[in-house]
Coordinates of N, CA, C and O in Angstrom, one line a residue:
M1 N -90.8 -24.0 68.7 CA -89.7 -23.4 68.1 C -90.1 -21.8 67.7 O -89.2 -20.9 68.0
K2 N -91.2 -21.7 67.3 CA -91.8 -20.3 67.0 C -91.7 -19.5 68.3 O -91.4 -18.4 68.4
K3 N -92.2 -20.1 69.4 CA -92.2 -19.4 70.7 C -90.8 -19.0 71.1 O -90.5 -18.0 71.7
L4 N -89.8 -19.9 70.8 CA -88.4 -19.6 71.2 C -87.8 -18.4 70.5 O -87.2 -17.6 71.0
I5 N -88.1 -18.4 69.2 CA -87.6 -17.2 68.3 C -88.4 -15.9 68.8 O -87.7 -14.9 69.0
C6 N -89.6 -16.0 69.1 CA -90.3 -14.8 69.6 C -89.8 -14.3 70.9 O -89.5 -13.0 71.0
V7 N -89.4 -15.2 71.8 CA -88.8 -14.9 73.1 C -87.4 -14.3 72.8 O -87.1 -13.2 73.5
L8 N -86.7 -14.9 72.1 CA -85.3 -14.4 71.8 C -85.4 -12.9 71.1 O -84.6 -12.1 71.5
L9 N -86.3 -12.8 70.2 CA -86.4 -11.4 69.5 C -86.8 -10.4 70.5 O -86.3 -9.3 70.6
S10 N -87.7 -10.7 71.4 CA -88.2 -9.8 72.4 C -87.0 -9.4 73.4 O -86.9 -8.3 73.8
L11 N -86.3 -10.4 73.8 CA -85.1 -10.2 74.7 C -84.1 -9.2 73.9 O -83.5 -8.3 74.5
V12 N -83.8 -9.6 72.7 CA -82.8 -8.6 72.0 C -83.4 -7.3 71.9 O -82.7 -6.3 72.1
T13 N -84.7 -7.1 71.6 CA -85.3 -5.8 71.5 C -85.3 -5.1 72.8 O -84.8 -3.9 73.0
L14 N -85.5 -5.7 73.9 CA -85.5 -5.2 75.2 C -84.1 -4.7 75.7 O -83.8 -3.6 76.1
L15 N -83.1 -5.6 75.3 CA -81.7 -5.2 75.7 C -81.2 -3.9 74.8 O -80.5 -3.2 75.3
T16 N -81.6 -3.9 73.5 CA -81.3 -2.8 72.7 C -81.9 -1.5 73.3 O -81.2 -0.5 73.3
F17 N -83.2 -1.5 73.7 CA -83.8 -0.3 74.3 C -83.0 0.1 75.7 O -82.8 1.2 75.8
C18 N -82.7 -0.9 76.4 CA -82.1 -0.6 77.7 C -80.7 -0.1 77.6 O -80.2 0.9 78.2
S19 N -80.0 -0.6 76.6 CA -78.6 0.0 76.4 C -78.5 1.2 75.8 O -77.6 2.0 76.2
C20 N -79.5 1.7 74.9 CA -79.5 3.0 74.4 C -79.6 4.1 75.4 O -78.8 5.0 75.5
G21 N -80.5 3.9 76.4 CA -80.7 4.8 77.5 C -79.6 4.8 78.5 O -79.2 5.9 79.0
A22 N -79.0 3.8 78.7 CA -77.9 3.7 79.6 C -76.7 4.2 79.3 O -75.9 4.8 80.1
T23 N -76.3 4.2 78.0 CA -75.0 4.7 77.6 C -75.1 6.2 76.9 O -74.0 6.8 76.6
E24 N -76.3 6.6 76.8 CA -76.4 8.0 76.2 C -76.0 9.1 77.1 O -76.4 9.2 78.3
K25 N -75.0 9.9 76.6 CA -74.6 11.2 77.4 C -75.2 12.4 76.7 O -75.1 12.5 75.4
V26 N -75.9 13.1 77.5 CA -76.5 14.3 76.9 C -75.7 15.5 77.2 O -75.4 15.9 78.5
E27 N -75.0 16.1 76.2 CA -74.0 17.2 76.5 C -74.4 18.4 75.6 O -75.0 18.2 74.5
I28 N -74.2 19.6 76.1 CA -74.4 20.8 75.3 C -73.4 21.0 74.4 O -72.1 20.7 74.6
T29 N -73.6 21.7 73.2 CA -72.7 22.0 72.2 C -72.1 23.4 72.4 O -72.7 24.2 73.0
D30 N -71.0 23.6 71.7 CA -70.4 24.9 71.8 C -71.4 26.1 71.2 O -71.5 27.1 71.7
E31 N -72.2 25.6 70.1 CA -73.1 26.6 69.5 C -74.2 26.9 70.5 O -74.6 28.0 70.6
E32 N -74.6 25.9 71.2 CA -75.7 26.1 72.3 C -75.2 27.0 73.3 O -75.9 27.9 73.9
I33 N -74.0 26.8 73.8 CA -73.4 27.5 74.9 C -73.2 29.0 74.4 O -73.6 30.0 75.2
V34 N -72.7 29.2 73.3 CA -72.6 30.6 72.7 C -73.9 31.4 72.6 O -74.1 32.5 73.0
A35 N -75.0 30.6 72.1 CA -76.3 31.3 72.0 C -76.8 31.6 73.5 O -77.4 32.7 73.6
L36 N -76.6 30.7 74.4 CA -77.1 31.1 75.8 C -76.3 32.3 76.4 O -76.9 33.1 77.1
I37 N -75.0 32.2 76.2 CA -74.2 33.3 76.8 C -74.5 34.6 76.2 O -74.8 35.6 76.9
D38 N -74.7 34.6 74.8 CA -75.0 35.8 74.1 C -76.4 36.3 74.6 O -76.7 37.5 74.8
G39 N -77.4 35.4 74.7 CA -78.8 35.7 75.2 C -78.8 36.3 76.7 O -79.4 37.3 77.1
D40 N -77.9 35.7 77.5 CA -77.8 36.2 78.9 C -77.2 37.5 78.9 O -77.7 38.4 79.7
I41 N -76.2 37.8 78.2 CA -75.7 39.1 78.1 C -76.7 40.1 77.6 O -76.8 41.3 78.1
Q42 N -77.4 39.8 76.5 CA -78.5 40.7 76.0 C -79.5 41.0 77.1 O -80.0 42.1 77.2
V43 N -80.1 39.9 77.7 CA -81.1 40.2 78.7 C -80.4 41.1 79.9 O -81.1 42.0 80.3
G44 N -79.2 40.8 80.2 CA -78.6 41.6 81.2 C -78.5 43.1 80.8 O -78.8 44.0 81.6
K45 N -78.3 43.3 79.6 CA -78.3 44.8 79.0 C -79.6 45.4 79.2 O -79.8 46.5 79.6
Y46 N -80.6 44.5 78.8 CA -82.0 45.2 78.8 C -82.5 45.3 80.3 O -83.3 46.3 80.6
L47 N -82.1 44.5 81.2 CA -82.5 44.6 82.6 C -81.7 45.6 83.5 O -82.2 46.3 84.3
Y48 N -80.4 45.7 83.0 CA -79.5 46.6 84.0 C -78.9 47.7 83.3 O -78.2 48.5 83.9
V49 N -79.0 47.8 81.9 CA -78.3 48.9 81.3 C -79.3 49.9 80.5 O -79.3 51.1 80.8
Y50 N -80.1 49.4 79.7 CA -81.0 50.3 78.9 C -82.2 49.3 78.4 O -82.1 48.2 78.4
C51 N -83.2 50.0 77.9 CA -84.4 49.4 77.4 C -84.2 49.1 75.8 O -83.4 49.8 75.3
P52 N -85.0 48.2 75.3 CA -85.0 48.1 73.9 C -85.5 49.4 73.4 O -86.1 50.2 74.1
S53 N -85.5 49.6 72.1 CA -85.9 50.8 71.5 C -87.4 51.2 71.8 O -88.4 50.3 71.8
T54 N -87.6 52.3 72.3 CA -88.9 52.7 72.8 C -89.5 54.0 72.1 O -88.7 54.8 71.4
D55 N -90.7 54.2 72.1 CA -91.4 55.4 71.6 C -91.6 56.4 72.6 O -92.4 56.4 73.5
W56 N -90.4 57.4 72.7 CA -90.4 58.4 73.8 C -91.6 59.3 73.7 O -91.9 60.0 74.7
D57 N -92.2 59.5 72.6 CA -93.3 60.5 72.3 C -94.6 60.0 72.9 O -95.6 60.8 72.9
N58 N -94.8 58.7 73.2 CA -96.0 58.3 73.5 C -96.1 57.6 74.9 O -96.6 56.5 75.1
A59 N -95.4 58.2 75.8 CA -95.4 57.7 77.2 C -96.8 57.8 77.8 O -97.7 58.5 77.4
I60 N -97.1 56.8 78.7 CA -98.2 56.8 79.5 C -97.9 56.8 80.9 O -96.9 56.3 81.3
E61 N -98.9 57.1 81.7 CA -98.9 57.0 83.1 C -99.7 55.8 83.5 O -100.9 55.6 83.2
Y62 N -99.0 54.9 84.3 CA -99.7 53.7 84.7 C -99.3 53.3 86.2 O -98.1 53.3 86.3
E63 N -100.2 53.2 87.1 CA -99.9 52.9 88.4 C -98.9 53.8 89.0 O -97.9 53.4 89.7
G64 N -99.0 55.1 88.7 CA -98.2 56.2 89.2 C -96.9 56.4 88.7 O -96.0 57.0 89.2
K65 N -96.6 55.6 87.5 CA -95.2 55.7 87.0 C -95.3 56.0 85.5 O -96.3 55.5 84.8
I66 N -94.4 56.6 84.9 CA -94.3 56.8 83.5 C -93.6 55.6 82.8 O -92.7 55.1 83.1
W67 N -94.4 55.1 81.7 CA -93.9 54.0 81.0 C -93.9 54.4 79.4 O -94.7 55.1 78.9
Y68 N -92.9 53.8 78.8 CA -92.8 54.0 77.3 C -93.0 52.7 76.6 O -92.4 51.7 76.9
P69 N -93.8 52.8 75.4 CA -93.9 51.6 74.7 C -92.7 51.2 73.9 O -92.0 52.0 73.5
V70 N -92.4 49.9 74.0 CA -91.3 49.3 73.3 C -91.6 49.1 71.9 O -92.7 48.6 71.5
V71 N -90.9 49.5 71.0 CA -91.2 49.5 69.5 C -90.1 48.7 68.8 O -90.2 48.7 67.6
Q72 N -89.2 48.1 69.5 CA -88.2 47.2 68.8 C -88.8 45.9 68.4 O -89.5 45.2 69.1
E73 N -88.7 45.6 67.1 CA -89.2 44.4 66.5 C -88.8 43.2 67.3 O -87.6 43.0 67.7
G74 N -89.8 42.3 67.6 CA -89.6 41.1 68.3 C -89.8 41.3 69.9 O -89.8 40.3 70.6
F75 N -90.0 42.6 70.3 CA -90.2 42.8 71.7 C -91.4 43.8 71.9 O -91.5 44.4 73.0
E76 N -92.3 44.0 71.0 CA -93.3 44.9 71.1 C -94.5 44.5 72.0 O -95.2 45.2 72.6
T77 N -94.7 43.1 72.2 CA -95.8 42.6 73.0 C -95.0 42.0 74.2 O -94.0 41.5 74.1
W78 N -95.9 41.8 75.2 CA -95.4 41.1 76.4 C -95.2 39.6 76.1 O -94.2 39.0 76.5
D79 N -95.9 39.1 75.3 CA -95.8 37.6 74.8 C -94.4 37.5 74.0 O -93.8 36.4 74.3
E80 N -94.0 38.4 73.3 CA -92.7 38.3 72.6 C -91.5 38.5 73.6 O -90.6 37.7 73.6
W81 N -91.8 39.3 74.6 CA -90.7 39.4 75.7 C -90.6 38.2 76.5 O -89.6 37.7 76.8
E82 N -91.7 37.7 76.9 CA -91.8 36.4 77.6 C -91.2 35.3 76.9 O -90.4 34.6 77.5
A83 N -91.5 35.2 75.6 CA -91.0 34.0 74.8 C -89.4 34.2 74.7 O -88.7 33.2 74.8
Y84 N -88.9 35.5 74.6 CA -87.6 35.7 74.6 C -86.8 35.2 75.8 O -85.8 34.6 75.9
I85 N -87.4 35.7 76.9 CA -86.9 35.3 78.3 C -86.8 33.8 78.4 O -85.8 33.2 78.8
Y86 N -87.8 33.2 78.0 CA -88.0 31.7 78.2 C -87.1 30.9 77.2 O -86.8 29.8 77.3
S87 N -86.6 31.6 76.2 CA -85.7 31.0 75.2 C -84.2 31.0 75.7 O -83.4 30.3 75.3
V88 N -84.0 31.9 76.8 CA -82.7 31.9 77.4 C -82.7 31.3 78.8 O -81.7 30.5 79.1
Y89 N -83.7 31.5 79.6 CA -83.7 31.0 81.0 C -84.9 30.1 81.3 O -85.8 30.0 80.5
C90 N -84.7 29.4 82.4 CA -85.8 28.6 82.9 C -85.9 28.8 84.4 O -85.0 29.3 85.1
G91 N -87.0 28.3 85.0 CA -87.2 28.3 86.4 C -87.1 29.6 87.0 O -87.6 30.6 86.4
E92 N -86.5 29.8 88.1 CA -86.4 31.0 88.9 C -85.8 32.1 88.2 O -86.1 33.3 88.3
W93 N -84.8 31.8 87.3 CA -84.0 32.9 86.5 C -85.0 33.5 85.6 O -85.1 34.8 85.3
A94 N -85.9 32.7 84.9 CA -87.0 33.3 84.0 C -87.9 34.1 84.7 O -88.3 35.3 84.3
E95 N -88.3 33.6 85.9 CA -89.3 34.4 86.7 C -88.7 35.7 87.2 O -89.5 36.8 87.2
Y96 N -87.5 35.7 87.6 CA -86.9 36.9 88.0 C -86.9 38.0 86.8 O -87.2 39.1 87.1
A97 N -86.5 37.5 85.7 CA -86.3 38.5 84.6 C -87.8 39.0 84.2 O -88.0 40.2 83.9
L98 N -88.8 38.2 84.3 CA -90.1 38.6 84.0 C -90.8 39.5 85.0 O -91.7 40.2 84.8
T99 N -90.3 39.4 86.3 CA -90.9 40.3 87.3 C -90.0 41.6 87.6 O -90.3 42.3 88.5
N100 N -89.0 41.8 86.6 CA -88.2 43.0 86.8 C -89.1 44.2 86.7 O -90.0 44.4 85.9
E101 N -88.9 45.1 87.7 CA -89.7 46.3 87.8 C -89.5 47.4 86.7 O -90.2 48.4 86.7
S102 N -88.7 47.2 85.8 CA -88.3 48.1 84.8 C -89.3 47.8 83.5 O -89.4 48.6 82.6
Y103 N -90.0 46.6 83.6 CA -90.9 46.3 82.4 C -92.3 46.0 82.9 O -92.5 45.5 84.0
K104 N -93.3 46.3 82.1 CA -94.7 46.2 82.5 C -95.4 45.7 81.3 O -95.3 46.1 80.1
N105 N -96.3 44.8 81.6 CA -97.3 44.3 80.6 C -98.6 45.2 80.7 O -99.3 45.1 81.7
I106 N -98.9 46.0 79.8 CA -100.1 47.0 79.9 C -100.8 46.6 78.6 O -100.4 46.8 77.4
D107 N -102.0 45.9 78.9 CA -102.9 45.5 77.8 C -102.2 44.6 76.8 O -102.4 44.8 75.5
G108 N -101.2 43.8 77.1 CA -100.6 42.9 76.2 C -99.4 43.5 75.5 O -98.6 42.8 74.8
K109 N -99.1 44.8 75.7 CA -98.1 45.4 75.1 C -96.8 45.6 76.1 O -97.1 45.7 77.3
L110 N -95.7 45.6 75.7 CA -94.4 45.6 76.5 C -94.1 47.1 76.6 O -94.0 47.9 75.7
Y111 N -93.9 47.5 77.9 CA -93.6 48.9 78.3 C -92.4 48.8 79.1 O -92.2 47.9 79.9
C112 N -91.4 49.9 79.0 CA -90.3 50.0 79.7 C -90.3 51.4 80.5 O -90.9 52.3 80.0
D113 N -89.7 51.4 81.7 CA -89.6 52.7 82.4 C -88.6 53.7 81.9 O -88.6 54.8 82.3
G114 N -87.8 53.3 80.9 CA -86.8 54.2 80.3 C -85.6 54.6 81.0 O -84.9 55.5 80.6
G115 N -85.5 54.1 82.3 CA -84.4 54.7 83.1 C -83.1 54.1 82.8 O -83.0 53.0 82.4
D116 N -82.1 55.0 83.0 CA -80.7 54.4 82.9 C -80.4 53.4 84.0 O -80.9 53.5 85.2
R117 N -79.7 52.4 83.7 CA -79.4 51.4 84.7 C -78.0 51.4 85.2 O -77.6 50.5 85.9
G118 N -77.2 52.4 84.9 CA -75.9 52.6 85.5 C -74.6 52.1 84.9 O -73.7 52.8 84.8
Y119 N -74.5 50.9 84.3 CA -73.3 50.5 83.7 C -73.4 49.8 82.4 O -74.6 49.4 82.1
D120 N -72.4 49.5 81.7 CA -72.5 48.8 80.5 C -71.9 47.4 80.5 O -71.1 47.2 81.4
L121 N -72.3 46.6 79.6 CA -71.7 45.3 79.5 C -71.1 45.1 78.1 O -71.7 45.7 77.1
T122 N -70.1 44.4 77.9 CA -69.5 44.2 76.6 C -69.9 42.8 76.1 O -70.3 41.8 76.9
D123 N -69.9 42.7 74.8 CA -70.2 41.5 74.1 C -68.9 40.5 74.1 O -69.1 39.4 73.6
D124 N -67.8 41.0 74.6 CA -66.7 40.1 74.4 C -66.5 39.4 75.7 O -66.7 39.6 76.8
Y125 N -66.2 38.0 75.4 CA -66.2 37.1 76.5 C -65.4 35.9 76.1 O -65.2 35.6 74.8
V126 N -64.8 35.1 77.0 CA -64.3 33.8 76.7 C -65.1 32.9 77.7 O -65.5 33.3 78.8
Y127 N -65.1 31.5 77.3 CA -65.8 30.6 78.2 C -65.0 29.3 78.3 O -64.3 29.0 77.4
E128 N -65.1 28.7 79.4 CA -64.5 27.4 79.7 C -65.6 26.5 80.3 O -66.3 26.8 81.2
I129 N -65.8 25.3 79.7 CA -66.6 24.3 80.1 C -66.0 23.6 81.4 O -65.0 23.0 81.2
L130 N -66.7 23.7 82.5 CA -66.3 23.1 83.7 C -66.9 21.7 83.8 O -66.2 20.8 84.3
E131 N -68.1 21.5 83.5 CA -68.8 20.3 83.5 C -69.9 20.2 82.2 O -70.3 21.2 81.9
N132 N -70.0 19.0 81.8 CA -70.9 18.9 80.6 C -71.3 17.5 80.5 O -70.7 16.7 79.8
A133 N -72.4 17.0 81.1 CA -72.8 15.7 81.1 C -74.3 15.6 81.7 O -74.6 16.3 82.5
D134 N -75.0 14.6 81.1 CA -76.3 14.3 81.7 C -77.3 15.4 81.9 O -77.9 15.5 82.9
G135 N -77.2 16.2 80.9 CA -78.2 17.4 80.8 C -78.0 18.5 81.7 O -78.9 19.3 81.9
T136 N -76.8 18.6 82.2 CA -76.4 19.8 82.9 C -74.9 20.2 82.6 O -74.1 19.3 82.3
A137 N -74.7 21.5 82.5 CA -73.4 22.0 82.2 C -73.1 23.2 83.0 O -74.0 23.9 83.4
K138 N -71.8 23.3 83.4 CA -71.3 24.5 84.1 C -70.3 25.1 83.3 O -69.3 24.5 82.9
V139 N -70.5 26.5 82.8 CA -69.6 27.1 82.0 C -69.1 28.4 82.7 O -69.9 29.2 83.0
K140 N -67.8 28.5 82.8 CA -67.3 29.7 83.4 C -67.2 30.7 82.3 O -66.5 30.4 81.2
V141 N -67.6 31.9 82.5 CA -67.6 33.1 81.6 C -66.7 34.1 82.1 O -66.8 34.5 83.3
T142 N -65.8 34.6 81.3 CA -64.9 35.7 81.7 C -65.2 36.8 80.7 O -65.0 36.6 79.5
N143 N -65.6 38.0 81.2 CA -65.9 39.1 80.5 C -65.0 40.2 80.9 O -65.1 40.7 82.1
P144 N -64.1 40.7 80.0 CA -63.1 41.7 80.4 C -63.7 43.1 80.8 O -63.1 44.0 81.2
G145 N -65.0 43.4 80.4 CA -65.7 44.6 80.6 C -65.3 45.7 79.6 O -64.6 45.3 78.6
I146 N -65.6 46.8 79.8 CA -65.3 48.0 78.7 C -64.1 48.7 79.3 O -64.3 49.3 80.4
D147 N -63.0 48.7 78.5 CA -61.8 49.4 79.0 C -61.4 48.9 80.4 O -60.9 49.8 81.2
G148 N -61.6 47.7 80.8 CA -61.2 47.1 82.0 C -62.2 47.4 83.1 O -62.1 46.8 84.3
D149 N -63.2 48.3 83.0 CA -64.3 48.5 83.9 C -65.3 47.4 83.8 O -65.6 46.9 82.8
F150 N -65.9 47.1 85.0 CA -67.0 46.1 85.1 C -66.6 44.7 84.6 O -67.5 44.0 84.0
A151 N -65.4 44.3 84.7 CA -65.0 43.0 84.4 C -65.7 42.1 85.2 O -66.0 42.4 86.4
Q152 N -66.1 40.9 84.7 CA -66.9 39.9 85.4 C -66.3 38.6 85.1 O -65.8 38.2 84.0
E153 N -66.5 37.6 86.1 CA -66.2 36.2 86.0 C -67.2 35.4 86.8 O -67.4 35.8 87.9
Y154 N -67.9 34.6 86.0 CA -68.9 33.9 86.8 C -69.2 32.6 86.1 O -68.7 32.3 85.0
T155 N -69.9 31.6 86.7 CA -70.2 30.3 86.1 C -71.7 30.3 85.9 O -72.5 30.4 86.8
L156 N -72.1 30.0 84.7 CA -73.5 29.8 84.4 C -73.8 28.3 84.4 O -73.0 27.4 84.0
I157 N -74.9 28.0 85.0 CA -75.5 26.7 85.1 C -76.5 26.5 83.9 O -77.4 27.3 83.9
M158 N -76.3 25.5 83.1 CA -77.1 25.4 82.0 C -77.8 24.0 82.1 O -77.1 23.0 82.4
T159 N -79.1 23.9 81.8 CA -79.8 22.8 82.0 C -80.6 22.4 80.8 O -81.2 23.3 80.2
L160 N -80.7 21.1 80.4 CA -81.5 20.7 79.3 C -82.9 20.5 79.8 O -83.3 19.8 80.7
T161 N -83.8 21.3 79.1 CA -85.3 21.2 79.4 C -86.1 20.6 78.2 O -85.3 20.3 77.2
D162 N -87.3 20.4 78.3 CA -88.1 19.9 77.3 C -88.0 20.8 75.9 O -88.2 20.4 74.9
D163 N -87.7 22.1 76.2 CA -87.5 23.1 75.1 C -86.1 23.4 74.7 O -85.9 24.2 73.9
G164 N -85.1 22.5 75.1 CA -83.8 22.7 74.8 C -83.0 23.3 76.1 O -83.5 23.2 77.1
W165 N -81.7 23.7 75.8 CA -80.9 24.1 76.8 C -81.3 25.4 77.2 O -81.6 26.4 76.4
R166 N -81.2 25.7 78.6 CA -81.5 27.0 79.2 C -80.6 27.3 80.3 O -80.0 26.4 81.0
V167 N -80.4 28.6 80.7 CA -79.7 29.0 81.8 C -80.6 28.8 82.9 O -81.7 29.3 83.0
S168 N -80.1 28.1 84.0 CA -81.0 27.9 85.2 C -80.3 28.4 86.4 O -80.9 28.3 87.4
G169 N -79.1 29.0 86.3 CA -78.6 29.6 87.5 C -77.2 30.1 87.2 O -76.7 30.0 86.2
Q170 N -76.6 30.6 88.4 CA -75.3 31.2 88.3 C -74.6 31.0 89.6 O -75.1 31.0 90.6
E171 N -73.2 30.6 89.5 CA -72.3 30.5 90.7 C -71.4 31.6 90.8 O -71.0 32.2 89.8

């Protein structure tokens, strides 16, 4: 009788564990979507529009180019920059941002080339969730641009990683 009870308890426990994994849906929340879109826009501004706050009076020449130390809190070291990029992106997208030629790791400090990057991005946008299940989401972002210029519409692919949701691509 004791063996039968042990076997039944084992089966119930096994079925409970199996059913939890089988029916669980992993979906991104609106708060996580907004944080990733905001992060993506901010990184876009840093990569394509302007540098974080820099110390223009302490430029250095490195590898034949003039570099300015970043003095914006939270981005003064390469490690802080890298952590920020990895908080928004994963995979190839993170690597692309970290190998951008406008930024340089010089002795552990973050430096920017200080160059203008051409156009501006607005923080205004609306989004629509196209897909959201099983650790992957596709979110269509519509950004009206500034005064109608540079309007954008694109789909971000967001992936659940061991560190949380990250942008992993764009369509």
